[in-house]
mmCIF file of C-alpha atoms and ligand atoms in Angstrom:
data_model
loop_
_atom_site.group_PDB
_atom_site.id
_atom_site.type_symbol
_atom_site.label_atom_id
_atom_site.label_comp_id
_atom_site.label_asym_id
_atom_site.label_seq_id
_atom_site.Cartn_x
_atom_site.Cartn_y
_atom_site.Cartn_z
ATOM 1 C CA UNK A 1 0.000 0.000 0.000
ATOM 2 C CA UNK A 2 1.361 3.366 -0.993
ATOM 3 C CA UNK A 3 0.545 5.155 2.242
ATOM 4 C CA UNK A 4 2.906 7.763 3.684
ATOM 5 C CA UNK A 5 1.834 7.024 7.255
ATOM 6 C CA UNK A 6 2.354 3.256 6.807
ATOM 7 C CA UNK A 7 5.838 4.095 5.517
ATOM 8 C CA UNK A 8 6.450 6.194 8.628
ATOM 9 C CA UNK A 9 5.288 3.266 10.789
ATOM 10 C CA UNK A 10 7.649 0.814 9.065
ATOM 11 C CA UNK A 11 10.558 3.268 9.055
ATOM 12 C CA UNK A 12 10.720 3.711 5.270
ATOM 13 C CA UNK A 13 10.079 7.431 5.822
ATOM 14 C CA UNK A 14 11.857 8.942 8.838
ATOM 15 C CA UNK A 15 9.894 10.910 11.413
ATOM 16 C CA UNK A 16 10.458 12.745 14.641
ATOM 17 C CA UNK A 17 8.708 10.387 17.053
ATOM 18 C CA UNK A 18 6.928 11.765 20.068
ATOM 19 C CA UNK A 19 5.250 8.609 21.386
ATOM 20 C CA UNK A 20 5.133 4.998 20.282
ATOM 21 C CA UNK A 21 3.715 1.754 21.573
ATOM 22 C CA UNK A 22 2.518 -1.455 19.940
ATOM 23 C CA UNK A 23 -0.745 0.152 18.726
ATOM 24 C CA UNK A 24 -0.114 3.816 17.942
ATOM 25 C CA UNK A 25 2.540 6.264 16.828
ATOM 26 C CA UNK A 26 2.752 10.020 17.344
ATOM 27 C CA UNK A 27 5.217 12.175 15.420
ATOM 28 C CA UNK A 28 5.828 15.830 14.612
ATOM 29 C CA UNK A 29 4.003 17.076 11.529
ATOM 30 C CA UNK A 30 6.385 17.914 8.681
ATOM 31 C CA UNK A 31 4.475 21.128 7.949
ATOM 32 C CA UNK A 32 3.425 22.429 11.366
ATOM 33 C CA UNK A 33 0.372 24.659 11.723
ATOM 34 C CA UNK A 34 1.256 25.640 15.308
ATOM 35 C CA UNK A 35 4.375 25.667 17.513
ATOM 36 C CA UNK A 36 3.407 22.122 18.537
ATOM 37 C CA UNK A 37 1.803 19.995 15.822
ATOM 38 C CA UNK A 38 1.793 16.263 16.379
ATOM 39 C CA UNK A 39 0.088 13.649 14.213
ATOM 40 C CA UNK A 40 -1.262 10.612 16.051
ATOM 41 C CA UNK A 41 -2.053 7.452 14.099
ATOM 42 C CA UNK A 42 -2.946 3.827 14.685
ATOM 43 C CA UNK A 43 -0.093 1.645 13.424
ATOM 44 C CA UNK A 44 -2.530 -0.560 11.543
ATOM 45 C CA UNK A 45 -4.026 0.889 8.400
ATOM 46 C CA UNK A 46 -7.538 -0.383 8.981
ATOM 47 C CA UNK A 47 -9.530 2.861 9.221
ATOM 48 C CA UNK A 48 -9.027 5.368 6.422
ATOM 49 C CA UNK A 49 -11.069 8.243 7.838
ATOM 50 C CA UNK A 50 -13.550 9.091 10.570
ATOM 51 C CA UNK A 51 -16.374 8.063 8.266
ATOM 52 C CA UNK A 52 -15.084 4.449 8.437
ATOM 53 C CA UNK A 53 -15.310 4.227 12.227
ATOM 54 C CA UNK A 54 -17.681 1.506 13.404
ATOM 55 C CA UNK A 55 -18.670 -0.077 16.688
ATOM 56 C CA UNK A 56 -16.278 -2.925 15.839
ATOM 57 C CA UNK A 57 -13.163 -0.848 15.112
ATOM 58 C CA UNK A 58 -13.664 2.185 17.368
ATOM 59 C CA UNK A 59 -11.510 0.864 20.205
ATOM 60 C CA UNK A 60 -8.327 2.224 18.645
ATOM 61 C CA UNK A 61 -9.852 5.704 18.447
ATOM 62 C CA UNK A 62 -10.615 5.634 22.159
ATOM 63 C CA UNK A 63 -7.133 4.282 22.790
ATOM 64 C CA UNK A 64 -5.568 7.193 20.892
ATOM 65 C CA UNK A 65 -7.604 9.661 22.950
ATOM 66 C CA UNK A 66 -6.564 7.891 26.148
ATOM 67 C CA UNK A 67 -2.915 8.622 25.267
ATOM 68 C CA UNK A 68 -3.399 12.246 24.206
ATOM 69 C CA UNK A 69 -2.872 13.695 27.722
ATOM 70 C CA UNK A 70 0.470 11.880 27.952
ATOM 71 C CA UNK A 71 1.517 13.004 24.462
ATOM 72 C CA UNK A 72 0.443 16.593 25.195
ATOM 73 C CA UNK A 73 2.409 16.562 28.436
ATOM 74 C CA UNK A 74 5.495 15.231 26.649
ATOM 75 C CA UNK A 75 5.285 18.207 24.271
ATOM 76 C CA UNK A 76 4.861 20.685 27.125
ATOM 77 C CA UNK A 77 1.224 21.521 26.417
ATOM 78 C CA UNK A 78 0.242 22.519 29.933
ATOM 79 C CA UNK A 79 -2.303 25.180 28.974
ATOM 80 C CA UNK A 80 -4.624 23.317 26.622
ATOM 81 C CA UNK A 81 -4.545 22.271 22.998
ATOM 82 C CA UNK A 82 -6.742 21.421 20.046
ATOM 83 C CA UNK A 83 -7.399 18.040 18.433
ATOM 84 C CA UNK A 84 -8.375 18.041 14.756
ATOM 85 C CA UNK A 85 -9.529 15.306 12.431
ATOM 86 C CA UNK A 86 -9.948 16.087 8.746
ATOM 87 C CA UNK A 87 -12.343 13.652 7.087
ATOM 88 C CA UNK A 88 -12.748 13.129 3.364
ATOM 89 C CA UNK A 89 -12.886 15.563 0.485
ATOM 90 C CA UNK A 90 -14.853 18.326 2.184
ATOM 91 C CA UNK A 91 -12.803 17.904 5.355
ATOM 92 C CA UNK A 92 -9.649 18.500 3.262
ATOM 93 C CA UNK A 93 -8.098 15.202 4.336
ATOM 94 C CA UNK A 94 -4.893 14.484 2.400
ATOM 95 C CA UNK A 95 -3.686 11.170 3.870
ATOM 96 C CA UNK A 96 -6.263 8.402 4.053
ATOM 97 C CA UNK A 97 -4.941 6.603 7.118
ATOM 98 C CA UNK A 98 -6.957 7.925 10.023
ATOM 99 C CA UNK A 99 -5.080 10.401 12.187
ATOM 100 C CA UNK A 100 -5.613 13.123 14.719
ATOM 101 C CA UNK A 101 -3.736 16.408 14.777
ATOM 102 C CA UNK A 102 -2.663 17.672 18.206
ATOM 103 C CA UNK A 103 -2.072 21.416 18.018
ATOM 104 C CA UNK A 104 -0.867 23.848 20.644
ATOM 105 C CA UNK A 105 1.978 25.842 22.076
ATOM 106 C CA UNK A 106 0.172 29.149 21.555
ATOM 107 C CA UNK A 107 -3.356 30.531 21.832
ATOM 108 C CA UNK A 108 -5.003 29.182 18.689
ATOM 109 C CA UNK A 109 -7.038 31.934 17.086
ATOM 110 C CA UNK A 110 -8.401 30.478 13.864
ATOM 111 C CA UNK A 111 -11.564 28.950 15.252
ATOM 112 C CA UNK A 112 -13.780 27.234 12.721
ATOM 113 C CA UNK A 113 -16.317 26.224 15.333
HETATM 114 P P1 5GP B 201 -4.500 15.651 6.701
HETATM 115 O O1 5GP B 201 -4.393 16.820 5.765
HETATM 116 O O2 5GP B 201 -4.710 14.360 5.941
HETATM 117 O O3 5GP B 201 -5.465 15.839 7.809
HETATM 118 O O4 5GP B 201 -3.099 15.562 7.438
HETATM 119 C C1 5GP B 201 -1.964 15.002 6.892
HETATM 120 C C2 5GP B 201 -0.785 15.634 7.612
HETATM 121 O O5 5GP B 201 0.363 14.851 7.375
HETATM 122 C C3 5GP B 201 -0.454 17.060 7.123
HETATM 123 O O6 5GP B 201 -0.531 17.971 8.220
HETATM 124 C C4 5GP B 201 0.963 16.944 6.577
HETATM 125 O O7 5GP B 201 1.760 18.063 6.850
HETATM 126 C C5 5GP B 201 1.477 15.691 7.267
HETATM 127 N N1 5GP B 201 2.475 14.973 6.500
HETATM 128 C C6 5GP B 201 2.409 14.639 5.180
HETATM 129 N N2 5GP B 201 3.507 13.944 4.821
HETATM 130 C C7 5GP B 201 4.286 13.843 5.931
HETATM 131 C C8 5GP B 201 5.562 13.231 6.184
HETATM 132 O O8 5GP B 201 6.206 12.640 5.307
HETATM 133 N N3 5GP B 201 6.042 13.332 7.446
HETATM 134 C C9 5GP B 201 5.370 13.984 8.453
HETATM 135 N N4 5GP B 201 5.927 14.026 9.634
HETATM 136 N N5 5GP B 201 4.149 14.543 8.245
HETATM 137 C C10 5GP B 201 3.628 14.484 6.997
HETATM 138 ZN ZN1 ZN B 202 -1.444 3.713 6.039
#
């Protein structure tokens, strides 16, 4: 599969790792939108986007969220942060391996909602 995030998981593409365990990987975004911009992904490419989440596969999404406080702490985000998921064409998703953006390190002003 020609997936950039799978290549990051298997080491074909280098990344600046922030957190890793047997199920998920978090790494610095190559094109940061904030002083801290981490991408958090499941290692397995089973869910392409939020629209593919089901009752059967949603455990990994909850698992990612359970690790976000630890990842945020590791990046020094002591004053809050934002989590973003872009889904599909209208959501401007570019990599179809589900992921969550963790953004912070400054007061984020561009609020869409
Ligand atoms: P999306 O637009 O799909 O929500 O997010 C994809 C993110 O992956 C973008 O923020 C983009 O900067 C990041 N990205 C794309 N290619 C690479 C890469 O090779 N390495 C890293 N670290 N991030 C990448
Ligand atoms: Zn993938």
